[in-house]
Structures are given as structure tokens and as C-alpha cells.
Tab-separated table of C-alpha atoms and ligand atoms in Angstrom:
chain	number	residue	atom	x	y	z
A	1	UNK	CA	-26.165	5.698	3.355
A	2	UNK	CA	-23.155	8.140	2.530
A	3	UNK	CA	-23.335	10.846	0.003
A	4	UNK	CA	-21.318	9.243	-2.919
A	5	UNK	CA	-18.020	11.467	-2.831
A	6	UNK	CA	-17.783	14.658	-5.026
A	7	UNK	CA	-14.383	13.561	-6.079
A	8	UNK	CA	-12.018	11.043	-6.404
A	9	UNK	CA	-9.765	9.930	-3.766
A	10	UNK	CA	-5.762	10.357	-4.080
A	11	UNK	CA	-2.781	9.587	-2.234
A	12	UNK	CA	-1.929	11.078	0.749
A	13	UNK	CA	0.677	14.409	-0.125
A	14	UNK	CA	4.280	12.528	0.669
A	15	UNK	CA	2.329	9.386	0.019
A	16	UNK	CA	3.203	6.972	-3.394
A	17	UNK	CA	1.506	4.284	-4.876
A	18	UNK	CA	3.918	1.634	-6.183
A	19	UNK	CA	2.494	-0.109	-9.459
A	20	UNK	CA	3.762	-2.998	-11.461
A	21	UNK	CA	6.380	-2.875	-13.122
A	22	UNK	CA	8.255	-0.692	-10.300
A	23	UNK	CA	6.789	-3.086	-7.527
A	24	UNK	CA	8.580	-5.871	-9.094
A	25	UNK	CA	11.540	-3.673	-9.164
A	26	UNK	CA	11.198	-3.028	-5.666
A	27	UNK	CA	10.724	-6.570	-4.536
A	28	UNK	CA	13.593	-7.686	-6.258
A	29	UNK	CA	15.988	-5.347	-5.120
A	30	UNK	CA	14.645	-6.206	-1.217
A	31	UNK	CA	15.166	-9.616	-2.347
A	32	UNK	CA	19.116	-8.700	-3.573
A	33	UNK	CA	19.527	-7.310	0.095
A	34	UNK	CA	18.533	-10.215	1.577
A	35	UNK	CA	20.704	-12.749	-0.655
A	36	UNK	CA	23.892	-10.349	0.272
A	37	UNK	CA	22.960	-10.338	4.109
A	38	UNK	CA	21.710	-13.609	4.423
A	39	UNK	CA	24.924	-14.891	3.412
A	40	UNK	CA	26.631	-12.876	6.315
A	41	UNK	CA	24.259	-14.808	8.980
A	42	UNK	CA	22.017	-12.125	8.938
A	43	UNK	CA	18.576	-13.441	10.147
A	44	UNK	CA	15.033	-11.214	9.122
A	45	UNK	CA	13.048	-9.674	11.685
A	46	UNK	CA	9.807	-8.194	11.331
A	47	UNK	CA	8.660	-5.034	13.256
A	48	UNK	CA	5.368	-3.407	14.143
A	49	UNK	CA	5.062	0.067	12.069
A	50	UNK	CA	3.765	1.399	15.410
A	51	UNK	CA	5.724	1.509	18.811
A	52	UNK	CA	4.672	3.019	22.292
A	53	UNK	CA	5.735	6.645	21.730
A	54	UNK	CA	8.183	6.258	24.179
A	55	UNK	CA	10.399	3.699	22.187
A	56	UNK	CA	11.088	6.960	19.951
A	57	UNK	CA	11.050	9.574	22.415
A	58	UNK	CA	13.863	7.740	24.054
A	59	UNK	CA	16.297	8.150	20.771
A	60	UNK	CA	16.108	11.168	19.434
A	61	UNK	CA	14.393	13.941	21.893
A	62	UNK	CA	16.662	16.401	20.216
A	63	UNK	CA	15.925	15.695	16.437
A	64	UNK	CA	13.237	16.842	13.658
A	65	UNK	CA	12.805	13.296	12.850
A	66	UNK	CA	10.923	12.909	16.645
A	67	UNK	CA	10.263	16.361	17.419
A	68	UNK	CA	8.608	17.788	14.777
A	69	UNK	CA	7.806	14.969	11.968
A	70	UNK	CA	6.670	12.231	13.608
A	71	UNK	CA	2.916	10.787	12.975
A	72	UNK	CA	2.126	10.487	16.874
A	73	UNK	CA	-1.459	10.144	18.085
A	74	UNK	CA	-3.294	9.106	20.751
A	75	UNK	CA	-4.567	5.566	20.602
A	76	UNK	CA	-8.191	4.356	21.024
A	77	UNK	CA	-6.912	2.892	24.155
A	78	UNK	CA	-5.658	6.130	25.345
A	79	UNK	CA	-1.863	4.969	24.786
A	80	UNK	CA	-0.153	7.556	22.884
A	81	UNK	CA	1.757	5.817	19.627
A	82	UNK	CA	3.998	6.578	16.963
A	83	UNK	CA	4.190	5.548	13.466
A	84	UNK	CA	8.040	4.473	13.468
A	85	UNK	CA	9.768	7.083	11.775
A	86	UNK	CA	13.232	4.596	11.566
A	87	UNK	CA	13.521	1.040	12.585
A	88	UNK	CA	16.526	0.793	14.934
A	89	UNK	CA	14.709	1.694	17.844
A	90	UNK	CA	12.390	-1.213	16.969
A	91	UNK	CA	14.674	-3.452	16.888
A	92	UNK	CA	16.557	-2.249	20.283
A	93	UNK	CA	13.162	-2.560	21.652
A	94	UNK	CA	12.870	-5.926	20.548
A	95	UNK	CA	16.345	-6.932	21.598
A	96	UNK	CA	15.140	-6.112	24.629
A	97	UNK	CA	11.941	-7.499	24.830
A	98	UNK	CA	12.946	-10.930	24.038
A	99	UNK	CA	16.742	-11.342	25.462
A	100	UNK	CA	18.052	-13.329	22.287
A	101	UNK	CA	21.306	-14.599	21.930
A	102	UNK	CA	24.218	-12.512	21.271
A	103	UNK	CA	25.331	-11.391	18.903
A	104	UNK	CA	21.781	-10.651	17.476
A	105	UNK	CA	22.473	-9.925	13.939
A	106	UNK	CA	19.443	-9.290	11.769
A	107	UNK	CA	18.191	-7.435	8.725
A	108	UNK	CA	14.918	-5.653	8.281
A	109	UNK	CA	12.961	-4.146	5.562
A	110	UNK	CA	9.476	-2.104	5.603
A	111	UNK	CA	8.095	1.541	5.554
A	112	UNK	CA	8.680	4.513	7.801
A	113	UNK	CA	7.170	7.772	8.344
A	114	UNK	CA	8.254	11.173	8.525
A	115	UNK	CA	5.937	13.954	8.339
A	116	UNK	CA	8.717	15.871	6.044
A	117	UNK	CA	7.994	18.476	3.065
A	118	UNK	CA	7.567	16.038	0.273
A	119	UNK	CA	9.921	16.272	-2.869
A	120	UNK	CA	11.449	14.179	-5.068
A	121	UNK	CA	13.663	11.812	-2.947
A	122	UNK	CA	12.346	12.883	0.144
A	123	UNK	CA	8.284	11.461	0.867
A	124	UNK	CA	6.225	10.616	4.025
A	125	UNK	CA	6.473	6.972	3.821
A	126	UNK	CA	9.140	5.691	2.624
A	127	UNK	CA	10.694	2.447	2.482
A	128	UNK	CA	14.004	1.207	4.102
A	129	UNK	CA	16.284	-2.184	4.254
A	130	UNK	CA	19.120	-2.364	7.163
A	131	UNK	CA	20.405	-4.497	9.602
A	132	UNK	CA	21.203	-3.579	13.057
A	133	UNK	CA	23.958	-6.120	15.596
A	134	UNK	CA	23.400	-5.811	19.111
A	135	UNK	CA	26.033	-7.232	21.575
A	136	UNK	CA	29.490	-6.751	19.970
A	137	UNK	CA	31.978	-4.379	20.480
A	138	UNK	CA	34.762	-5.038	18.156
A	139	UNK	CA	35.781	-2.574	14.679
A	140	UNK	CA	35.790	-5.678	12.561
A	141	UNK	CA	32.240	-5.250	12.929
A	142	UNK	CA	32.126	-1.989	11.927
A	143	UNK	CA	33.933	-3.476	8.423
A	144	UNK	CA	31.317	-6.176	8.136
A	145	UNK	CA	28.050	-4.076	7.962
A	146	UNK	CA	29.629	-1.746	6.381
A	147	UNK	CA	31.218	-3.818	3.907
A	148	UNK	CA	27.486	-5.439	3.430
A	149	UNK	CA	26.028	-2.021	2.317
A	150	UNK	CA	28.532	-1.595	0.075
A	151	UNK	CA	28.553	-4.957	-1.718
A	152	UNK	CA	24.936	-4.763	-1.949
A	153	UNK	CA	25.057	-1.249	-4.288
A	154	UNK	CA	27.896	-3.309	-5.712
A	155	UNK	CA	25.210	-5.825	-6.479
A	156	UNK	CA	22.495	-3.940	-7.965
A	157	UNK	CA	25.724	-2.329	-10.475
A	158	UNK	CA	25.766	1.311	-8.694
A	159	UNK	CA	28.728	2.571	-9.493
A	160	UNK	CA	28.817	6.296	-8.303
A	161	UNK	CA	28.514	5.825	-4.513
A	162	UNK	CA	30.414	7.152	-2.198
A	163	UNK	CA	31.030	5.923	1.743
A	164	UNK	CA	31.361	8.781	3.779
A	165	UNK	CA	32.877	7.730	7.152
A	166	UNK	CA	33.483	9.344	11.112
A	167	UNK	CA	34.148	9.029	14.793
A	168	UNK	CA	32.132	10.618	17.063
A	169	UNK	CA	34.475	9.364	19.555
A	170	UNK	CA	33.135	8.029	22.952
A	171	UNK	CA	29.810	9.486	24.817
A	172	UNK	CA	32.336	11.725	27.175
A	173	UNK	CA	34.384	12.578	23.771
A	174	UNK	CA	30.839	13.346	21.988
A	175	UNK	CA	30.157	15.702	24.793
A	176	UNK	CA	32.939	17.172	25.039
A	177	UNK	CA	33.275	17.773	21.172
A	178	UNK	CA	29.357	18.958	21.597
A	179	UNK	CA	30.876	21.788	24.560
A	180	UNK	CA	33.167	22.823	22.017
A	181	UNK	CA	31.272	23.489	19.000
A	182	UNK	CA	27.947	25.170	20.920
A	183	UNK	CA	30.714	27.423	22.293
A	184	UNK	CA	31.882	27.945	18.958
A	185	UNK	CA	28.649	28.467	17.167
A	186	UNK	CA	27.436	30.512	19.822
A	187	UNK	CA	30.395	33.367	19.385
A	188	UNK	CA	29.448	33.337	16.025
A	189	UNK	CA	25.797	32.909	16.061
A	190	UNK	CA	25.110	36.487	14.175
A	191	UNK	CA	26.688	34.747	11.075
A	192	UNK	CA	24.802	31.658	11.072
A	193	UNK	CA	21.133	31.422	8.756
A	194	UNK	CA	18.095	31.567	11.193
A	195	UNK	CA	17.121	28.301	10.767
A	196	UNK	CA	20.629	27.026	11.968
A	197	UNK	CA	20.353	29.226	14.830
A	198	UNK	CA	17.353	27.493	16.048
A	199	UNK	CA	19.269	24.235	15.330
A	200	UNK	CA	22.027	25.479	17.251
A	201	UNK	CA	19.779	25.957	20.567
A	202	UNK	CA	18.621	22.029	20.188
A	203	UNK	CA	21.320	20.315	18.889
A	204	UNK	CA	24.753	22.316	17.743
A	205	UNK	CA	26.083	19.019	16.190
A	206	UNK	CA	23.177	19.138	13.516
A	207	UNK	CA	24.360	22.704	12.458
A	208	UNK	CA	27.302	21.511	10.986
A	209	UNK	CA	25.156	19.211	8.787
A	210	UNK	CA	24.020	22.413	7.461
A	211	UNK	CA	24.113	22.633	3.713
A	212	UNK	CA	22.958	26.533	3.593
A	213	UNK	CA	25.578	28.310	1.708
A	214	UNK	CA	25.413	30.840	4.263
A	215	UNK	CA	27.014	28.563	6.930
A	216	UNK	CA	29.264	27.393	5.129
A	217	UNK	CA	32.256	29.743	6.361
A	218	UNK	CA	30.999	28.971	9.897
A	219	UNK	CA	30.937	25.654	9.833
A	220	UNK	CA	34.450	25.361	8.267
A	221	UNK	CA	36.112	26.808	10.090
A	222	UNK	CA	34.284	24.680	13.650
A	223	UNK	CA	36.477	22.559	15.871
A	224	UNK	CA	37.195	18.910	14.531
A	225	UNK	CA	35.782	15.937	16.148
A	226	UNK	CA	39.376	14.393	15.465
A	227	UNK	CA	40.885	16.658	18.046
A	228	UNK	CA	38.447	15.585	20.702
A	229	UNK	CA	38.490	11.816	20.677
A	230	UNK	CA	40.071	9.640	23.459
A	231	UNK	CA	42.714	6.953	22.583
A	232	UNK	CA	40.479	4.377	22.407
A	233	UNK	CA	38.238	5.329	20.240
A	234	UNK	CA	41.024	7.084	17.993
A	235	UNK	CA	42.194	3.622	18.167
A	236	UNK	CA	38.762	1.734	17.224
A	237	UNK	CA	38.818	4.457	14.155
A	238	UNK	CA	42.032	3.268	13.025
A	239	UNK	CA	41.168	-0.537	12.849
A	240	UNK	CA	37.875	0.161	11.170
A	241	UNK	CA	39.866	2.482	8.111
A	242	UNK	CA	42.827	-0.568	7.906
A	243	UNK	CA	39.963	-3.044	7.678
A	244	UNK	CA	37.895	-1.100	5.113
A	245	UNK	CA	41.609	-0.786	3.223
A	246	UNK	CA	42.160	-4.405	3.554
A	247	UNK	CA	38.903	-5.099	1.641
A	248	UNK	CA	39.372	-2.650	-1.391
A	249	UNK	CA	36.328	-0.307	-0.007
A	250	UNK	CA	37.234	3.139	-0.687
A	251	UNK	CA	35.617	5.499	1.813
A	252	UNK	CA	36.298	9.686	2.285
A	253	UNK	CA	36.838	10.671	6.224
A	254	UNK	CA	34.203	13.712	6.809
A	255	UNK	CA	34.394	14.905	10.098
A	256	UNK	CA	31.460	16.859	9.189
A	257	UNK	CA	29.339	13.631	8.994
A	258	UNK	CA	27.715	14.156	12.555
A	259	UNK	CA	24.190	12.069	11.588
A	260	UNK	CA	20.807	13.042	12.751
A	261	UNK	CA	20.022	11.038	15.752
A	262	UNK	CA	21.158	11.138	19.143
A	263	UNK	CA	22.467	7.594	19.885
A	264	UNK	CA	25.372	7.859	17.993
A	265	UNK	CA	29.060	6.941	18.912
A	266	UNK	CA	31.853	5.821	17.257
A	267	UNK	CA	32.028	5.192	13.615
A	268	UNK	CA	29.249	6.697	12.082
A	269	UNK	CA	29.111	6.370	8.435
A	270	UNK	CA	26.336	7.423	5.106
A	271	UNK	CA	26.660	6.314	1.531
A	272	UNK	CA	26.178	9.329	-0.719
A	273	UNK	CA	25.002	8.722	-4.096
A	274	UNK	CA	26.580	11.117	-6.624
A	275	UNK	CA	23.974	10.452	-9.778
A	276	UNK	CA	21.800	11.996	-7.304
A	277	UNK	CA	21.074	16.062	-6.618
A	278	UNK	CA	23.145	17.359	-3.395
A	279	UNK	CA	19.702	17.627	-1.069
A	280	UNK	CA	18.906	14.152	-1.547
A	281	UNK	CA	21.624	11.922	-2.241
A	282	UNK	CA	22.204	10.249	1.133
A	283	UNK	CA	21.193	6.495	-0.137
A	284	UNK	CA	22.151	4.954	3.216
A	285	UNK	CA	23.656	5.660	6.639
A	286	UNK	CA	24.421	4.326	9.972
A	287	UNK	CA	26.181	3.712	13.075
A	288	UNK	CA	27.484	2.732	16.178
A	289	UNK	CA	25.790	2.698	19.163
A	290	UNK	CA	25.194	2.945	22.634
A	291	UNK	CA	23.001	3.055	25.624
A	292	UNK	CA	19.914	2.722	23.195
A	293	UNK	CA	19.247	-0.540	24.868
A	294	UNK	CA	19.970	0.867	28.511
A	295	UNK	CA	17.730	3.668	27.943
A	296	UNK	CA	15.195	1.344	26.759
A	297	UNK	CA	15.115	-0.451	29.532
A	298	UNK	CA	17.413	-3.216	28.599
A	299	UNK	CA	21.515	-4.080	30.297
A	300	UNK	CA	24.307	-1.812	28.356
A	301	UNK	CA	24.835	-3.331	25.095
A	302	UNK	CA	26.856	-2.213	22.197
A	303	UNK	CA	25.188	-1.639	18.743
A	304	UNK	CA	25.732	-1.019	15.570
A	305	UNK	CA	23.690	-1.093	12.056
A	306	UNK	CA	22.482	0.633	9.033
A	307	UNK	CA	19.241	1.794	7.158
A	308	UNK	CA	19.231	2.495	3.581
A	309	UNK	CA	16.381	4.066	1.476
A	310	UNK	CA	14.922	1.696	-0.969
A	311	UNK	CA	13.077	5.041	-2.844
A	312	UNK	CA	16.398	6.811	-3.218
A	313	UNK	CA	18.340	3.534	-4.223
A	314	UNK	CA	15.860	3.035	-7.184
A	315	UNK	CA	16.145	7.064	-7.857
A	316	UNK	CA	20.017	6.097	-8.005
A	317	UNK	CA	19.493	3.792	-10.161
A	318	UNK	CA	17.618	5.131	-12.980
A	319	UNK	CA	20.147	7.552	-12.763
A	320	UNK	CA	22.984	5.693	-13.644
A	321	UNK	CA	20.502	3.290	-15.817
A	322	UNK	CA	21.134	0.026	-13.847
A	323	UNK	CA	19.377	-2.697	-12.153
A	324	UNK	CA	16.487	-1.806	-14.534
A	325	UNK	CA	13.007	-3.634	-15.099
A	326	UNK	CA	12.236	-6.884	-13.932
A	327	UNK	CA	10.824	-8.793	-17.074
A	328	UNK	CA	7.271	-10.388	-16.067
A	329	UNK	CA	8.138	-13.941	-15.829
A	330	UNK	CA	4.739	-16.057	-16.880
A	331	UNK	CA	5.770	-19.261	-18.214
A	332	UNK	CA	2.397	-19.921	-20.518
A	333	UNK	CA	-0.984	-18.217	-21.527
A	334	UNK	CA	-3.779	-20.117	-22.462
A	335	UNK	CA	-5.323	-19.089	-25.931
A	336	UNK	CA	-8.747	-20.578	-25.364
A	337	UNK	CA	-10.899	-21.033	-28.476
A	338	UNK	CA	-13.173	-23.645	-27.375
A	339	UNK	CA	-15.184	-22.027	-24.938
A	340	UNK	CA	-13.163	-21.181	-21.950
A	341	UNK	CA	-13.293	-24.916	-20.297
A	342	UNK	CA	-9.650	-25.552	-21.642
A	343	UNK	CA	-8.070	-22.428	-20.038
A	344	UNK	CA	-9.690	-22.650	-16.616
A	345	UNK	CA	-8.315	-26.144	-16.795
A	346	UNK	CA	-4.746	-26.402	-18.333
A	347	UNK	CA	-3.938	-22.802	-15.988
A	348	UNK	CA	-4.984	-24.812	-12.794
A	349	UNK	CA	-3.073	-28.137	-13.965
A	350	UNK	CA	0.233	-25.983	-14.606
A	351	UNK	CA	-0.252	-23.978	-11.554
A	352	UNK	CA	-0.594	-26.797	-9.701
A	353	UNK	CA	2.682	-28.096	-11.123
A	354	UNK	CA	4.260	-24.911	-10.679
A	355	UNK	CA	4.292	-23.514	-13.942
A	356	UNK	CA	3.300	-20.178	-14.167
A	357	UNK	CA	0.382	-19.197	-16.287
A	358	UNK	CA	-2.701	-17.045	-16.930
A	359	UNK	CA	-4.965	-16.786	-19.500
A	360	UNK	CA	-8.217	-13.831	-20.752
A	361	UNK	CA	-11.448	-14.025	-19.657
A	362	UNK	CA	-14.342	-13.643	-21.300
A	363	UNK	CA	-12.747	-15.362	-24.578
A	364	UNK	CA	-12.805	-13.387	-27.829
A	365	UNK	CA	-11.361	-14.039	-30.791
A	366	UNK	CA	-8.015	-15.802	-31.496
A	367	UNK	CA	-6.043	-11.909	-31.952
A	368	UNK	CA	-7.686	-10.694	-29.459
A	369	UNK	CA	-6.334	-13.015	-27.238
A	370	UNK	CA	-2.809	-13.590	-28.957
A	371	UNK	CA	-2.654	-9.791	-28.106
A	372	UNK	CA	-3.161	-10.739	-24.427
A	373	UNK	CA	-1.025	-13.396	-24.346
A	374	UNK	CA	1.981	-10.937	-26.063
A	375	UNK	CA	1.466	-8.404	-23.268
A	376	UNK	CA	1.596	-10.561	-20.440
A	377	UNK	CA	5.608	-11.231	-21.292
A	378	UNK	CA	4.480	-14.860	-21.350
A	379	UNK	CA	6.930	-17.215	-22.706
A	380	UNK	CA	4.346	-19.650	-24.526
A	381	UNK	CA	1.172	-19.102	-26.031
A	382	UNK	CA	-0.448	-22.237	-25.455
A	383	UNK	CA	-3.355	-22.684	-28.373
A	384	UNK	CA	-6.774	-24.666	-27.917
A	385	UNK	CA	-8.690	-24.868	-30.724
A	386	UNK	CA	-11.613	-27.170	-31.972
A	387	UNK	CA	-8.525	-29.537	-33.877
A	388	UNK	CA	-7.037	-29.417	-30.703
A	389	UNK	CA	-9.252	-30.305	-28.624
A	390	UNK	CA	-10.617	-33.276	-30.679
A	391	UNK	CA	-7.263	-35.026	-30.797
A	392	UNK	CA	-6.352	-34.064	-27.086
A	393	UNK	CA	-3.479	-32.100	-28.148
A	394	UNK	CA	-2.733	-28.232	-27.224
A	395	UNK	CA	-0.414	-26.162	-29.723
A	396	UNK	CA	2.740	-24.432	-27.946
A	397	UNK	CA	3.994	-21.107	-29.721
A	398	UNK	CA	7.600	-19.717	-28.373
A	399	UNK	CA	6.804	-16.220	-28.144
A	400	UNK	CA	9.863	-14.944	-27.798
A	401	UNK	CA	11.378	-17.452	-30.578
A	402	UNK	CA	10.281	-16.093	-33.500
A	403	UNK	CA	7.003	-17.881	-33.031
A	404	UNK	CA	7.943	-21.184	-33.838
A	405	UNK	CA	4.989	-24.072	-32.764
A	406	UNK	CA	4.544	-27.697	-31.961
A	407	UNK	CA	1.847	-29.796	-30.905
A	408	UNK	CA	2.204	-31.411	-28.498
A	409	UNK	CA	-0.025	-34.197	-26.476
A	410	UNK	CA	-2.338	-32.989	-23.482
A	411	UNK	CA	-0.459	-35.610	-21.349
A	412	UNK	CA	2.727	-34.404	-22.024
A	413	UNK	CA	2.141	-30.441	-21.330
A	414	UNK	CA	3.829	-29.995	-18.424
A	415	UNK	CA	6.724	-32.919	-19.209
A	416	UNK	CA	7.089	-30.378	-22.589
A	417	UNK	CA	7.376	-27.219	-21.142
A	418	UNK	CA	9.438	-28.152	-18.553
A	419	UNK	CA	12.234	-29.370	-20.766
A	420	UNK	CA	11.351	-26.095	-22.739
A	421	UNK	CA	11.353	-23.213	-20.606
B	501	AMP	P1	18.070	8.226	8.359
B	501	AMP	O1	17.335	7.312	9.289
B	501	AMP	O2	17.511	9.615	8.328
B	501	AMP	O3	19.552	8.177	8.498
B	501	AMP	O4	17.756	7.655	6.915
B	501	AMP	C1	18.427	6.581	6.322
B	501	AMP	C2	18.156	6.606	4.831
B	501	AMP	O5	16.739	6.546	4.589
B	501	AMP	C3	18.589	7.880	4.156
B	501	AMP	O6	19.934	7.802	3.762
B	501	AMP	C4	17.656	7.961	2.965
B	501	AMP	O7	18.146	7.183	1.900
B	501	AMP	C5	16.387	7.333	3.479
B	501	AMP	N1	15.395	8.365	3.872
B	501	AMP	C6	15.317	9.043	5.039
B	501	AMP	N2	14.252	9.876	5.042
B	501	AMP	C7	13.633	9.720	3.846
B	501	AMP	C8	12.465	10.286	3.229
B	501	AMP	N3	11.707	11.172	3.843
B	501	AMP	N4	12.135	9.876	1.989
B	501	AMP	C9	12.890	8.955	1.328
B	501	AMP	N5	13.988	8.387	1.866
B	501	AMP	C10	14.361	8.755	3.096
């Protein structure tokens, strides 16, 4: 036997639990996202949380996300695993795995795991919806997901987001651009903050993600990506901004937008939400890529998607009071004054028909369970009572209609409520 515990358990630090009636928030707004890219010929797929190391090594060698905050740990088996910290490397890995048709357009949604510094907007698992297309190489698909995310905030009735938008050019423009800015940094190195100095020794791009006031000057004043891309992807750019004009999506070109992993190229792009305090408002971001599948062990394919944070979403939204509470939708309670026999029936008759309903346990008296029946957000209060009973009749009350009644025959319950609700 174990010692009983000398106090109570809680979450994780970085860790949430999600209660009702934010999990039905949550559910529908995953729901919303799959309605918008659905439509688009989207198709789900559904990922392990945990991936050979390896699959993650492979992405981001030279980012905190898999360097320093992912949960990594060595397998019963002796295989060394990862919690997935993001999901397009899952999905590559998949792609791979299991040579689908192209183009393989699907959507995701489930939690990830960063071993970050929890604060508001930022936890340890957190939850993410996004699609990712592997096998096309043409900036009308850049519009597309793009123009998904975008209808999707739409959707929900943000109104204060803002697409951010980039080229990182081609991988020989990317390294090129990277030459010119660790040259850059490097002569002025004394002026940068310490912690962009280390930054600077990994990965100079990330520096100029830098939001430390004391970079700022530095970072201004860096080389622009614009100046280092090659025709063709100046070109690609250009398509991708006339197609994002065609469709009436307004979008700010930051050539500071650089993004955290490796994999990059091309248009990369974030959605910023501006209800939302500077350190956390990224809602969304994503990207083209390449050589994800290559280095995974797959033939060159061209990629592109985008994850957005379902946490940071719902912060949005209480911040610009939209896409509030879901209202709990039971059809009927069962008021049950005849000793419990009618409610354990009539609930599994409308169940079965598909209407919702629940009732109390345990009985009690007629407020007591009238007081039930108003919290649950049912719509009727369905009554049993001795006169009921006797003449095989149940008495409906519209709670939400002022509490008008009938009764109504037991036969005709479910004919009744279905012309009602
Ligand atoms: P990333 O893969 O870092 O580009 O993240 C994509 C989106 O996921 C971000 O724009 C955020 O909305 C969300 N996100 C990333 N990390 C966290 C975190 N630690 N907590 C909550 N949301 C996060």
C-alpha cells in the first residue's frame, strides 16, 4: 500500500486544465476550422504526439523550440523520443511514410509541447489547428492557405488581426541573406543584448526577431532580405501579394518576419493579433517549404502550411469579446417525481431517438430538481408526477418560454418535441 499523499495533486507548471464551458468553446472553434478547410478539400490527419527524436532533430537543429525546450527522453525501449513540439514535421514524416497522392492537402489539430517559461499566452502544452500541402509549387497556393487562415479568424468575428507577410527567397538566397546579416551582426555585436549575442552564434536570422529594445537600432538598420532574393523567387513574391490583393486580404510586408524554424523558404507569413500584448500576439504563422521531406528521408517535395494557436485564438477573442460561450444544448430534463423509474426510462427512449436529455439522481423534491433542470440550459423540463403517470401522460415546460406547459401523451413525446425544439 502507498502512503496516502500529503497533498493534493495539481497541474503540471505550463500545464491547463480545460473545463466546461471553455471545452465547448474549444471544440467548437476546432470544429469552425474544420468547416472552413474542409470546404477547400482539406482532408484530417491524425498524428502521434510522440515521434523518433530524429523527425525533430532534422527541422530545427538550430532553434530553442528543439534545442533547448523540447520534452525528449529516452524510451523504455531504449529509442530516444520527443514529445512533438509542432506538427509539420509529423506530417512530412507521414508524407513520407505512406507516399499519398499529390497534392496531399490536409488539416490537423492536437497539442504540442514546449518546455517554455509559462505565462499568459505562452504554456507547455498547448493546442494548435493547421494544415500543411505537400507536392505543389505554385504562389496560388501560397493565397489559398493563406487565404484559409484568414477566413477562418474572419469566421470566429476577429476583427483586429493582422497578416504579416515575407520572402526568404530561395535556400542559396536564404544563405546568402544569412552571410550577410552574421557579418553584419557580428561588426556590431558589442551593441547587441547578451542574449541576442548568443542567438547570433546559432542562428543570426533569429536576432532580428528580437523584440529587446536594446536591439532595436541594430536590427534596423540590418541588410534586407529584399535585396538578396533571386528573380524567381522575387517573382513567386509578387504573384502571392497580387493574389492576396485580388482577394481583398490586406497583409503588411515585414522583412523582419524571419520565423523560428529552419525549413523555411519563400513566403513565410504570421497573423498577429493586435487585442493581444506585443510578447504574445502571434495567433498563427507559417510557411513555405523545402527539403523537409528530403531530409526526412523522402524525394524533394515542395511544402507549404500553417499552425495556429487555439490558446491564443480564444485569448484573442475574449479580447475583442467575440465568438463567446457555447450555450449547453440539452434538449429535455426529466423531472422525476414518481420514483426515478420514469427518468431512467423517458432519458434512454429520447436518447435513443436522438434527443438530448439528462435528468438528477437520487430524486428530491420537485424544486430541487426544477433547479437542476434550469442549470443544465435544458430546453424542456419534462414533468412526471403521480397524475402523470396514471394517465400515461408527461407534462412539457418551455424553459426558456416563459414557462409555458402542455401535456402531452407518453406516445407522442418524441413526435412533440421534435416539432417543438
Ligand atoms: P510556431 O510553431 O512557433 O510558429 O507556433 C505557431 C503558433 O502556435 C503561434 O503563432 C502561437 O499562436 C502558438 N504557440 C506557439 N508556442 C506556444 C506556446 N508555448 N503556448 C501557446 N501558444 C503557442
Amino acid at each position: 500500500m502507498t502512503d496516502p499523499p500529503t497533498h493534493a495533486f495539481r497541474t503540471l507548471s505550463g500545464m491547463r486544465d480545460v473545463l466546461a464551458p471553455e471545452s465547448a468553446r474549444r471544440r467548437a472553434l476546432v470544429a469552425t476550422f474544420a468547416d472552413v478547410v474542409q470546404a477547400a478539400g482539406y482532408q484530417e490527419v491524425v498524428l502521434p504526439l510522440v515521434e523518433d527524436l530524429g523527425v525533430f532533430l532534422r527541422v530545427g537543429e538550430a532553434t530553442d523550440v528543439v534545442t533547448k525546450e523540447m520534452y525528449d527522453f529516452v524510451d523504455k525501449d531504449g529509442t530516444r523520443i520527443a514529445l512533438r513540439p509542432e506538427m509539420t514535421a509529423g506530417a512530412v514524416r507521414a508524407f513520407v511514410q505512406h507516399k499519398p497522392l499529390v497534392p496531399w492537402k490536409v488539416w490537423y489539430a492536437g497539442s504540442n509541447f514546449r518546455h517554455e517559461r509559462p505565462q499568459k499566452g505562452r504554456y507547455r502544452s498547448f493546442d494548435q489547428v493547421g494544415v500543411e500541402v505537400l507536392g505543389v509549387d505554385d504562389a496560388d497556393l501560397d493565397v489559398e492557405v493563406i487565404a484559409l487562415g484568414w477566413r477562418f479568424y474572419e469566421l470566429l468575428g476577429l476583427r483586429q488581426v493582422r497578416l504579416l507577410l515575407n520572402s526568404l527567397g530561395e535556400h542559396s538566397d536564404r544563405e546568402r541573406y544569412t552571410d550577410a546579416v552574421r557579418s553584419y551582426l557580428e561588426s556590431r555585436k558589442a551593441e547587441l543584448s547578451e542574449k541576442s549575442q548568443e542567438t547570433l552564434a546559432r542562428n543570426p536570422l533569429r536576432v532580428l526577431d528580437s523584440k529587446r529594445p536594446e536591439d532595436r537600432g541594430v536590427v534596423a538598420e540590418a541588410p534586407r532580405v529584399a535585396d538578396h532574393l533571386s528573380a524567381e523567387a522575387a517573382e513567386h513574391f509578387e504573384r502571392v501579394l497580387a493574389g492576396l490583393d485580388a482577394l481583398g486580404i490586406p497583409y503588411v510586408v515585414e522583412d523582419r518576419l524571419v520565423r523560428g524554424l529552419d525549413y523555411y523558404r519563400r513566403t513565410t507569413f504570421e497573423y498577429v493579433a493586435d487585442a493581444l500584448d506585443a510578447a504574445q500576439n502571434a495567433v498563427g504563422g507559417g510557411g513555405r517549404y523545402d527539403r523537409l521531406a528530403e531530409d526526412l528521408g523522402g524525394p524533394p517535395t515542395d511544402g507549404i502550411g500553417f499552425a495556429l494557436g487555439v490558446d491564443r485564438i480564444l485569448l484573442a477573442c475574449d479580447a475583442e469579446g467575440v465568438f463567446e460561450g457555447v450555450a449547453p444544448g440539452l434538449a429535455a430534463f426529466v423531472v422525476d417525481l414518481v420514483g426515478g423509474h420514469a427518468a431512467r426510462d423517458i432519458t434512454h427512449e429520447l436518447r435513443t431517438a436522438g434527443i438530448s436529455a439528462d435528468r438528477r439522481f437520487g430524486g428530491g423534491s420537485m424544486k430541487s430538481q426544477m433547479k437542476a433542470a434550469d442549470r443544465s440550459g435544458a430546453r424542456f423540463a419534462l414533468l412526471v408526477g403521480s397524475d402523470e403517470e396514471e394517465r400515461d401522460e408527461v407534462t412539457v415546460r418551455d424553459l426558456r418560454g416563459g414557462g409555458d406547459q402542455r401535456r402531452v401523451p407518453r406516445t407522442e413525446l418524441i413526435d412533440d418535441l421534435r416539432t417543438h425544439l
